[in-house]
CSV table of C-alpha atoms and ligand atoms in Angstrom, one decimal:
chain,number,residue,atom,x,y,z
Y,1,MET,CA,-5.7,-20.1,-12.9
Y,2,LYS,CA,-6.2,-19.2,-9.5
Y,3,LYS,CA,-4.4,-15.5,-8.5
Y,4,LYS,CA,-1.3,-15.9,-6.6
Y,5,VAL,CA,-1.5,-13.7,-3.2
Y,6,MET,CA,1.6,-13.8,-1.1
Y,7,LEU,CA,1.7,-12.3,2.2
Y,8,VAL,CA,5.5,-11.6,3.7
Y,9,PHE,CA,5.9,-10.7,7.2
Y,10,GLY,CA,8.2,-10.8,10.1
Y,11,THR,CA,7.3,-9.5,13.4
Y,12,ARG,CA,5.1,-10.5,16.4
Y,13,PRO,CA,2.9,-7.8,15.4
Y,14,GLU,CA,2.8,-8.2,11.8
Y,15,ALA,CA,2.0,-11.8,12.6
Y,16,ILE,CA,-1.0,-10.9,14.7
Y,17,LYS,CA,-2.7,-8.8,12.0
Y,18,MET,CA,-1.6,-10.8,9.1
Y,19,CYS,CA,-2.5,-14.3,10.7
Y,20,PRO,CA,-6.4,-13.7,10.6
Y,21,LEU,CA,-6.0,-12.4,6.8
Y,22,VAL,CA,-3.9,-15.7,5.8
Y,23,ASN,CA,-6.7,-17.5,7.1
Y,24,GLU,CA,-9.3,-15.9,5.5
Y,25,LEU,CA,-7.7,-15.7,2.2
Y,26,LYS,CA,-7.0,-19.8,2.2
Y,27,LYS,CA,-10.7,-20.1,2.3
Y,28,ARG,CA,-11.2,-18.2,-0.9
Y,29,GLU,CA,-11.3,-20.8,-3.8
Y,30,THR,CA,-10.2,-18.2,-6.7
Y,31,LEU,CA,-7.0,-17.3,-4.7
Y,32,GLU,CA,-4.1,-19.1,-4.2
Y,33,THR,CA,-2.1,-18.1,-0.6
Y,34,ILE,CA,1.4,-18.3,0.0
Y,35,VAL,CA,3.2,-17.3,2.8
Y,36,CYS,CA,7.0,-16.3,3.6
Y,37,VAL,CA,8.2,-15.0,6.8
Y,38,THR,CA,11.3,-13.1,7.1
Y,39,GLY,CA,12.0,-14.3,10.6
Y,40,GLN,CA,13.1,-10.7,11.5
Y,41,HIS,CA,11.5,-11.9,14.8
Y,42,ARG,CA,12.2,-15.8,15.8
Y,43,GLN,CA,10.4,-16.8,19.0
Y,44,MET,CA,8.3,-14.1,19.1
Y,45,LEU,CA,7.0,-14.7,15.6
Y,46,ASP,CA,6.5,-18.5,15.9
Y,47,GLN,CA,4.4,-18.3,19.1
Y,48,VAL,CA,1.7,-16.2,17.1
Y,49,LEU,CA,2.1,-18.5,13.9
Y,50,GLU,CA,1.4,-21.3,16.3
Y,51,THR,CA,-1.6,-19.7,18.1
Y,52,PHE,CA,-3.1,-19.3,14.4
Y,53,ASN,CA,-2.0,-22.1,12.7
Y,54,VAL,CA,-0.2,-20.8,9.8
Y,55,ILE,CA,2.7,-22.8,8.8
Y,56,PRO,CA,4.8,-20.4,6.4
Y,57,ASP,CA,5.8,-21.9,2.8
Y,58,TYR,CA,9.1,-19.8,3.2
Y,59,ASP,CA,11.2,-18.5,6.2
Y,60,LEU,CA,14.1,-16.3,5.4
Y,61,ALA,CA,15.3,-17.2,9.4
Y,62,ILE,CA,17.6,-13.8,9.1
Y,63,MET,CA,17.3,-12.7,12.8
Y,64,LYS,CA,20.4,-12.4,14.8
Y,65,GLN,CA,20.6,-10.8,18.4
Y,66,GLY,CA,21.1,-7.2,18.2
Y,67,GLN,CA,20.3,-6.9,14.7
Y,68,THR,CA,20.9,-3.2,13.4
Y,69,LEU,CA,18.6,-1.7,10.6
Y,70,PHE,CA,21.5,-2.5,8.6
Y,71,ASP,CA,21.4,-6.0,9.2
Y,72,ILE,CA,17.6,-6.7,8.7
Y,73,THR,CA,17.8,-4.7,5.6
Y,74,THR,CA,20.3,-6.7,3.7
Y,75,GLY,CA,19.6,-9.9,5.0
Y,76,ILE,CA,16.1,-9.5,3.8
Y,77,LEU,CA,16.9,-7.8,0.6
Y,78,GLU,CA,19.5,-10.8,-0.5
Y,79,LYS,CA,17.5,-13.7,0.6
Y,80,ILE,CA,13.9,-12.3,-1.0
Y,81,LYS,CA,14.9,-12.1,-4.4
Y,82,ALA,CA,15.1,-15.6,-4.9
Y,83,VAL,CA,11.5,-16.4,-3.4
Y,84,LEU,CA,9.6,-13.7,-5.6
Y,85,GLU,CA,11.4,-14.9,-8.8
Y,86,ASN,CA,10.3,-18.7,-7.6
Y,87,VAL,CA,7.0,-17.7,-6.8
Y,88,LYS,CA,6.2,-15.2,-9.2
Y,89,PRO,CA,3.0,-13.7,-6.9
Y,90,ASP,CA,0.6,-11.7,-8.9
Y,91,ILE,CA,0.4,-9.2,-6.1
Y,92,VAL,CA,2.7,-9.1,-2.2
Y,93,LEU,CA,1.0,-7.9,0.7
Y,94,VAL,CA,2.8,-6.4,3.4
Y,95,HIS,CA,2.0,-4.7,6.8
Y,96,GLY,CA,2.3,-1.5,8.7
Y,97,ASP,CA,5.7,-0.3,9.3
Y,98,THR,CA,8.7,-2.5,9.9
Y,99,THR,CA,11.6,-3.0,8.3
Y,100,THR,CA,10.6,-6.4,7.2
Y,101,THR,CA,7.3,-4.4,5.3
Y,102,PHE,CA,9.7,-1.5,3.9
Y,103,VAL,CA,12.3,-4.0,2.5
Y,104,THR,CA,9.6,-6.7,0.9
Y,105,ALA,CA,8.0,-3.7,-0.9
Y,106,LEU,CA,11.3,-2.4,-2.4
Y,107,ALA,CA,12.2,-5.7,-3.3
Y,108,CYS,CA,9.0,-5.9,-5.3
Y,109,PHE,CA,9.4,-2.3,-6.6
Y,110,TYR,CA,12.5,-3.7,-7.9
Y,111,LEU,CA,10.9,-6.9,-9.6
Y,112,GLN,CA,7.9,-4.6,-10.4
Y,113,ILE,CA,5.2,-7.1,-8.6
Y,114,PRO,CA,2.4,-4.9,-7.1
Y,115,VAL,CA,2.0,-4.3,-3.6
Y,116,GLY,CA,-0.9,-4.2,-1.4
Y,117,HIS,CA,-0.4,-2.3,1.8
Y,118,VAL,CA,-2.6,-3.8,4.8
Y,119,GLU,CA,-2.6,-0.9,7.9
Y,120,ALA,CA,-1.9,1.9,5.3
Y,121,GLY,CA,-2.1,5.3,5.9
Y,122,LEU,CA,-0.7,6.2,9.6
Y,123,ARG,CA,1.3,9.0,10.4
Y,124,THR,CA,3.1,11.1,12.5
Y,125,TYR,CA,4.9,13.0,9.7
Y,126,ASN,CA,8.2,12.9,11.8
Y,127,ILE,CA,11.0,10.4,9.9
Y,128,TYR,CA,12.6,10.1,13.6
Y,129,SER,CA,9.2,9.1,15.2
Y,130,PRO,CA,8.6,6.5,15.6
Y,131,TYR,CA,12.1,5.5,14.3
Y,132,PRO,CA,12.2,4.1,12.0
Y,133,GLU,CA,8.9,3.3,11.4
Y,134,GLU,CA,7.4,6.5,10.2
Y,135,PHE,CA,9.7,6.3,7.1
Y,136,ASN,CA,9.1,2.7,6.4
Y,137,ARG,CA,5.3,3.2,6.0
Y,138,GLN,CA,5.7,6.4,3.8
Y,139,ALA,CA,8.2,4.7,1.6
Y,140,VAL,CA,5.8,1.4,1.2
Y,141,GLY,CA,3.1,4.0,0.5
Y,142,ILE,CA,4.9,5.5,-2.4
Y,143,ILE,CA,5.4,1.9,-3.6
Y,144,SER,CA,1.8,0.2,-2.9
Y,145,LYS,CA,-1.0,0.0,-5.9
Y,146,TYR,CA,-3.3,-1.5,-3.3
Y,147,ASN,CA,-3.7,0.7,0.1
Y,148,PHE,CA,-5.8,-0.8,3.0
Y,149,ALA,CA,-6.4,1.6,5.2
Y,150,PRO,CA,-8.1,0.9,8.9
Y,151,THR,CA,-9.8,4.3,9.2
Y,152,GLU,CA,-10.9,7.5,7.4
Y,153,LEU,CA,-8.2,9.4,8.6
Y,154,ALA,CA,-5.7,7.0,7.1
Y,155,LYS,CA,-7.6,7.6,3.9
Y,156,LYS,CA,-7.5,11.2,4.1
Y,157,HIS,CA,-3.3,10.9,4.8
Y,158,LEU,CA,-3.2,9.1,1.2
Y,159,LEU,CA,-5.6,11.1,-0.5
Y,160,ASP,CA,-3.4,14.5,1.0
Y,161,GLU,CA,0.0,12.6,-0.2
Y,162,GLY,CA,-2.0,12.4,-4.1
Y,163,LYS,CA,-2.7,9.1,-4.0
Y,164,ASP,CA,-5.4,7.9,-6.4
Y,165,ALA,CA,-8.6,7.8,-4.6
Y,166,THR,CA,-9.6,4.1,-6.8
Y,167,SER,CA,-6.4,2.6,-5.1
Y,168,ILE,CA,-7.5,3.2,-1.3
Y,169,TYR,CA,-10.1,0.7,0.5
Y,170,VAL,CA,-11.0,1.9,4.2
Y,171,THR,CA,-11.2,-1.8,5.8
Y,172,GLY,CA,-10.9,-1.2,9.5
Y,173,ASN,CA,-7.6,-3.0,11.1
Y,174,THR,CA,-7.4,-6.9,10.9
Y,175,VAL,CA,-6.2,-6.9,14.8
Y,176,ILE,CA,-10.0,-5.9,15.6
Y,177,ASP,CA,-11.2,-9.3,13.9
Y,178,ALA,CA,-8.6,-11.4,16.1
Y,179,MET,CA,-10.1,-9.5,19.0
Y,180,GLN,CA,-13.7,-11.1,18.1
Y,181,HIS,CA,-12.3,-14.2,19.6
Y,182,THR,CA,-9.8,-13.8,22.0
Y,183,VAL,CA,-11.4,-12.0,25.2
Y,184,ILE,CA,-13.3,-14.3,26.7
Y,185,ALA,CA,-15.3,-14.4,30.0
Y,186,ASP,CA,-14.2,-17.2,31.9
Y,187,TYR,CA,-10.4,-16.8,31.4
Y,188,HIS,CA,-7.8,-17.6,34.3
Y,189,HIS,CA,-4.2,-17.2,34.4
Y,190,PRO,CA,-1.6,-18.1,37.1
Y,191,GLU,CA,-0.3,-14.2,36.9
Y,192,LEU,CA,-3.8,-12.9,37.4
Y,193,ASP,CA,-4.0,-15.1,40.5
Y,194,TRP,CA,-0.8,-13.6,41.9
Y,195,VAL,CA,-2.5,-9.7,41.3
Y,196,GLY,CA,-5.6,-11.0,43.1
Y,197,ASP,CA,-7.7,-8.2,44.2
Y,198,SER,CA,-5.2,-5.4,43.7
Y,199,ARG,CA,-5.3,-3.0,40.9
Y,200,MET,CA,-3.5,-4.5,37.7
Y,201,ILE,CA,-1.3,-2.2,35.6
Y,202,PHE,CA,-0.2,-3.9,32.4
Y,203,ILE,CA,3.1,-2.8,30.8
Y,204,THR,CA,5.3,-3.2,27.6
Y,205,ALA,CA,8.1,-1.4,26.2
Y,206,HIS,CA,10.3,-1.8,22.9
Y,207,ARG,CA,10.8,1.1,20.8
Y,208,ARG,CA,14.1,1.6,19.0
Y,209,GLU,CA,14.1,5.3,19.8
Y,210,ASN,CA,13.3,4.6,23.6
Y,211,LEU,CA,16.2,2.6,23.9
Y,212,GLY,CA,18.3,4.1,26.6
Y,213,GLN,CA,17.5,7.2,28.7
Y,214,PRO,CA,14.1,7.2,27.7
Y,215,MET,CA,13.4,3.7,28.9
Y,216,HIS,CA,15.3,4.1,32.0
Y,217,ASN,CA,12.9,7.2,32.6
Y,218,MET,CA,9.9,5.1,32.0
Y,219,PHE,CA,11.0,2.1,34.5
Y,220,ARG,CA,12.0,4.8,37.1
Y,221,ALA,CA,8.8,6.6,37.2
Y,222,ILE,CA,7.0,3.1,37.2
Y,223,ARG,CA,9.1,2.1,40.3
Y,224,ARG,CA,8.3,5.5,42.0
Y,225,VAL,CA,4.6,5.3,41.4
Y,226,LEU,CA,4.5,1.7,42.6
Y,227,ASN,CA,6.4,2.1,46.1
Y,228,GLU,CA,4.2,4.6,46.6
Y,229,HIS,CA,1.0,2.3,46.1
Y,230,PRO,CA,1.5,-1.1,47.7
Y,231,ASP,CA,-2.1,-2.1,46.8
Y,232,VAL,CA,-1.0,-1.9,43.0
Y,233,LYS,CA,0.5,-4.7,41.0
Y,234,ALA,CA,1.9,-4.7,37.4
Y,235,ILE,CA,2.6,-7.3,35.1
Y,236,TYR,CA,5.5,-6.8,32.3
Y,237,PRO,CA,5.5,-9.3,29.3
Y,238,ILE,CA,8.9,-8.3,28.2
Y,239,HIS,CA,10.3,-7.9,24.6
Y,240,MET,CA,13.3,-10.6,23.7
Y,241,ASN,CA,15.6,-7.3,22.8
Y,242,PRO,CA,18.4,-7.8,25.1
Y,243,ILE,CA,18.7,-3.9,25.8
Y,244,VAL,CA,15.3,-3.7,27.1
Y,245,ARG,CA,15.9,-6.8,29.3
Y,246,LYS,CA,18.9,-5.2,30.6
Y,247,ALA,CA,17.5,-2.0,31.7
Y,248,ALA,CA,14.0,-3.4,33.5
Y,249,ASP,CA,16.5,-5.6,35.0
Y,250,GLU,CA,18.6,-3.1,36.6
Y,251,GLU,CA,15.6,-0.6,37.4
Y,252,LEU,CA,13.0,-2.9,38.3
Y,253,GLY,CA,14.5,-6.1,38.5
Y,254,ASP,CA,14.5,-6.1,42.9
Y,255,CYS,CA,10.6,-4.9,42.8
Y,256,ASN,CA,8.4,-7.4,44.4
Y,257,GLN,CA,5.4,-5.2,42.9
Y,258,ILE,CA,6.0,-6.3,39.6
Y,259,HIS,CA,6.3,-9.8,37.7
Y,260,ILE,CA,8.4,-9.3,34.7
Y,261,ILE,CA,7.7,-12.3,32.3
Y,262,ASP,CA,8.3,-13.9,29.0
Y,263,PRO,CA,6.2,-12.9,26.2
Y,264,ILE,CA,2.8,-14.0,26.1
Y,265,GLU,CA,0.5,-15.5,23.7
Y,266,VAL,CA,-1.6,-13.1,22.0
Y,267,PHE,CA,-5.0,-14.8,23.5
Y,268,ASP,CA,-3.3,-14.2,27.0
Y,269,CYS,CA,-2.3,-10.3,26.0
Y,270,HIS,CA,-6.0,-9.7,25.0
Y,271,ASN,CA,-7.3,-11.2,28.2
Y,272,PHE,CA,-5.0,-8.9,30.3
Y,273,GLU,CA,-5.8,-5.7,28.8
Y,274,ALA,CA,-9.3,-6.5,29.0
Y,275,ARG,CA,-8.7,-6.9,32.8
Y,276,CYS,CA,-6.1,-4.3,33.9
Y,277,PHE,CA,-6.8,-1.0,35.6
Y,278,LEU,CA,-4.3,0.5,33.2
Y,279,CYS,CA,-1.9,0.3,30.6
Y,280,LEU,CA,1.7,2.0,30.2
Y,281,THR,CA,3.1,1.0,27.0
Y,282,ASP,CA,5.1,2.6,23.9
Y,283,SER,CA,3.6,-0.2,21.5
Y,284,GLY,CA,1.7,0.9,18.3
Y,285,GLY,CA,-0.7,-2.4,18.4
Y,286,ILE,CA,-2.0,-1.8,21.9
Y,287,GLN,CA,-3.1,1.6,21.2
Y,288,GLU,CA,-5.3,0.1,19.0
Y,289,GLU,CA,-6.6,-2.9,21.6
Y,290,CYS,CA,-7.1,-1.0,24.8
Y,291,PRO,CA,-9.8,1.5,23.5
Y,292,SER,CA,-11.8,-1.5,23.1
Y,293,TYR,CA,-12.1,-2.2,26.4
Y,294,GLY,CA,-12.2,1.3,27.9
Y,295,LYS,CA,-8.9,0.8,29.6
Y,296,PRO,CA,-7.0,4.0,30.0
Y,297,VAL,CA,-3.5,3.9,27.9
Y,298,LEU,CA,-0.7,6.0,29.1
Y,299,VAL,CA,1.5,6.2,26.1
Y,300,MET,CA,5.2,6.5,26.5
Y,301,ARG,CA,6.0,8.2,23.5
Y,302,ASP,CA,6.2,11.9,21.9
Y,303,THR,CA,4.2,11.1,18.8
Y,304,THR,CA,1.3,8.6,18.3
Y,305,GLU,CA,0.4,7.6,14.5
Y,306,ARG,CA,-2.9,6.5,16.4
Y,307,PRO,CA,-4.6,9.7,17.1
Y,308,GLU,CA,-7.7,8.2,17.2
Y,309,GLY,CA,-7.5,6.9,20.5
Y,310,VAL,CA,-6.5,10.0,21.8
Y,311,ASP,CA,-9.9,11.4,20.5
Y,312,ALA,CA,-11.8,8.9,22.0
Y,313,GLY,CA,-10.3,9.9,25.6
Y,314,THR,CA,-8.7,6.6,26.1
Y,315,LEU,CA,-5.2,7.5,25.2
Y,316,LYS,CA,-2.8,10.0,26.7
Y,317,LEU,CA,0.5,11.0,25.0
Y,318,VAL,CA,2.4,11.1,28.0
Y,319,GLY,CA,6.3,11.2,26.3
Y,320,THR,CA,9.3,9.8,28.2
Y,321,SER,CA,10.3,12.0,30.9
Y,322,GLU,CA,10.2,10.7,34.5
Y,323,GLU,CA,8.0,13.6,35.9
Y,324,LYS,CA,5.5,13.8,33.2
Y,325,ILE,CA,4.9,9.7,33.5
Y,326,TYR,CA,5.3,9.9,37.4
Y,327,GLU,CA,2.3,12.5,37.2
Y,328,TRP,CA,0.0,11.3,34.8
Y,329,PHE,CA,0.2,7.6,36.4
Y,330,THR,CA,-0.1,8.9,39.8
Y,331,LYS,CA,-3.1,11.4,39.0
Y,332,LEU,CA,-4.9,8.0,37.5
Y,333,LEU,CA,-4.6,5.7,40.4
Y,334,ASP,CA,-5.5,8.8,42.9
Y,335,ASN,CA,-7.9,10.2,41.4
Y,336,GLU,CA,-10.9,8.8,40.2
Y,337,GLU,CA,-12.5,12.0,38.2
Y,338,GLU,CA,-9.5,11.7,35.8
Y,339,TYR,CA,-9.7,8.0,35.6
Y,340,ALA,CA,-13.5,8.1,34.5
Y,341,LYS,CA,-12.6,10.8,32.0
Y,342,MET,CA,-10.0,7.9,30.1
Y,343,ALA,CA,-12.4,4.8,30.9
Y,344,HIS,CA,-14.5,4.7,28.2
Y,345,ALA,CA,-15.0,1.6,25.8
Y,346,ALA,CA,-14.4,2.9,22.1
Y,347,ASN,CA,-13.7,1.1,18.7
Y,348,PRO,CA,-12.2,3.9,16.4
Y,349,TYR,CA,-10.5,0.8,14.5
Y,350,GLY,CA,-13.0,-1.2,12.7
Y,351,ASP,CA,-15.9,-3.8,13.0
Y,352,GLY,CA,-14.1,-7.4,12.8
Y,353,HIS,CA,-14.8,-7.5,9.2
Y,354,ALA,CA,-11.5,-6.0,7.5
Y,355,CYS,CA,-10.1,-9.7,6.6
Y,356,GLU,CA,-13.2,-10.3,4.7
Y,357,ARG,CA,-13.4,-7.0,2.8
Y,358,ILE,CA,-9.3,-7.3,2.1
Y,359,ALA,CA,-10.3,-10.8,0.5
Y,360,ASP,CA,-13.3,-9.5,-1.4
Y,361,ILE,CA,-11.2,-6.9,-2.8
Y,362,LEU,CA,-8.5,-9.6,-3.9
Y,363,GLU,CA,-10.7,-11.6,-5.6
Y,364,LYS,CA,-13.3,-9.3,-6.9
Y,365,GLY,CA,-11.3,-6.2,-7.7
Y,366,TYR,CA,-7.9,-7.6,-9.0
Y,367,THR,CA,-8.4,-6.7,-12.7
Y,368,SER,CA,-8.6,-2.9,-11.8
Y,369,ILE,CA,-5.1,-3.2,-10.2
E,1,LIG,C1,10.4,-4.5,15.3
E,1,LIG,C2,9.9,-3.5,14.5
E,1,LIG,C3,9.2,-2.5,15.4
E,1,LIG,C4,7.8,-3.4,15.8
E,1,LIG,C5,8.6,-4.4,16.9
E,1,LIG,C6,7.7,-5.3,17.3
E,1,LIG,C7,11.5,-2.8,13.0
E,1,LIG,C8,13.0,-2.0,12.4
E,1,LIG,N1,11.2,-2.9,14.1
E,1,LIG,O1,11.6,-4.1,16.4
E,1,LIG,O2,8.9,-1.6,14.4
E,1,LIG,O3,7.1,-2.4,16.5
E,1,LIG,O4,9.7,-5.1,16.0
E,1,LIG,O5,7.7,-6.1,18.9
E,1,LIG,O6,10.9,-3.1,12.0
E,1,LIG,N2,14.6,-10.7,19.8
E,1,LIG,C9,14.7,-12.2,20.1
E,1,LIG,N3,13.7,-13.1,19.8
E,1,LIG,C10,12.6,-12.5,19.1
E,1,LIG,C11,12.5,-11.0,18.6
E,1,LIG,C12,13.4,-10.2,19.2
E,1,LIG,O7,15.5,-12.3,20.9
E,1,LIG,O8,11.6,-13.4,19.1
E,1,LIG,C13,15.9,-9.6,19.9
E,1,LIG,C14,16.9,-10.2,19.1
E,1,LIG,O9,17.6,-10.1,19.7
E,1,LIG,C15,16.6,-8.4,18.0
E,1,LIG,C16,16.3,-7.7,18.8
E,1,LIG,O10,15.2,-8.3,19.9
E,1,LIG,O11,18.1,-8.3,17.6
E,1,LIG,C17,15.7,-6.6,18.2
E,1,LIG,O12,14.4,-7.1,17.2
E,1,LIG,P1,13.9,-5.9,16.1
E,1,LIG,O13,13.1,-6.8,15.0
E,1,LIG,O14,15.3,-5.7,15.2
E,1,LIG,O15,13.4,-4.7,16.8
E,1,LIG,P2,12.2,-4.5,17.2
E,1,LIG,O16,12.6,-3.7,18.7
E,1,LIG,O17,11.7,-6.0,17.9
E,2,LIG,N1,1.5,-8.5,22.4
E,2,LIG,C1,1.5,-10.4,22.8
E,2,LIG,N2,2.5,-10.5,23.7
E,2,LIG,C2,3.2,-9.8,24.4
E,2,LIG,C3,2.9,-8.4,24.2
E,2,LIG,C4,2.1,-8.2,23.3
E,2,LIG,O1,1.1,-10.8,22.0
E,2,LIG,O2,3.8,-10.6,25.4
E,2,LIG,C5,0.5,-8.4,21.4
E,2,LIG,C6,-0.1,-7.1,21.4
E,2,LIG,O3,-1.6,-7.9,22.0
E,2,LIG,C7,-0.4,-6.4,20.3
E,2,LIG,C8,0.7,-6.6,19.5
E,2,LIG,O4,1.4,-7.9,20.3
E,2,LIG,O5,-1.3,-7.0,19.4
E,2,LIG,C9,1.8,-5.4,19.8
E,2,LIG,O6,3.1,-5.8,19.5
E,2,LIG,P1,4.5,-5.1,19.7
E,2,LIG,O7,4.2,-4.0,21.3
E,2,LIG,O8,5.9,-5.7,19.8
E,2,LIG,O9,4.7,-4.1,18.4
E,2,LIG,P2,4.0,-2.6,18.0
E,2,LIG,O10,2.7,-2.7,17.8
E,2,LIG,O11,4.6,-1.5,18.6
E,2,LIG,O12,4.8,-2.6,16.4
């Protein structure tokens, strides 16, 4: 009988990192692969599913405009029980640190279904930063039986927390697998035509703990720097959260050096990242991607769970105060030496074979779960 592996995910970044794994698992004859999406995101999730040609077997469709953590938690918990009881998976794979991930792991714990955690072991050890992600991933770490850590450092965190060494596999990050195919030399996009010969700044921002004043600080700093550098243009594919959209519109809406556009396909996103001069972001995933292209990233957060990129020199944690963001953004535009210090391609997150490794472990190592 085939082993039933069920993958559950719900947001854009989970989908970007789980769809390559879905497609790898589907090639394996000894496994039956079942996909359940929670629909914590809708348009931003569907965009990724389409890119990777993944059609979910189950869709809990829980997204509401302006959803709270309570809405997401109860929405998933209520609906996923029936799916798990119907499918009876041998193992459920979840990814990273979203509320979809935490609630799915909790539901599996209640039903005593083994959980495999993809992208396990990232830590800031501050449960309010990033919020609620640090809590989510630590909580999943208590429940999970299989831990697919992207790096040796992530493995060390899990060992230090007392996880059994035989439950931890260092696989690399599955996003690096996806990136092997996305960035191409002959790439064109109307937004890049608009940028022309100007230096292109790539911007994203969405974190819950940054909603409100921190996000206004970021946007004000960006606006000041753009005003002082007419040779620079910025592209900002904006998250669909209406709170983010309102803040960006208020602070940047009438700035003609920035194009605020709808979320772009991951294929475009990686090609934009590879061609930018520098990136300003509070995203998690982008901190893994930009080091591969040697593009300096100013991380507009107080903490990061991706210190490998900071150590590699490509990431600089600048916090969320207007002055500090203004200072570093200006420095990298005006000071070639400072820019050169950060612009080194390094890929601390894997070799592009993470999905194969995870699939091999699920096929061959299964009896030892
Ligand atoms: C979620 C994750 C976060 C992850 C991020 C990736 C939690 C608590 N947060 O945060 O860890 O970094 O996704 O982007 O799990 N919306 C739409 N359409 C979409 C997606 C979102 O309209 O396709 C709007 C909705 O109004 C929704 C709001 O954005 O209520 C916020 O979405 P939500 O998933 O609650 O939080 P994110 O900030 O996206
Ligand atoms: N991304 C995308 N389109 C966009 C913006 C981001 O495909 O318009 C990709 C990006 O390349 C990365 C992921 O989305 O792989 C990051 O997602 P997000 O910032 O929403 O979440 P986080 O990584 O912070 O959890």
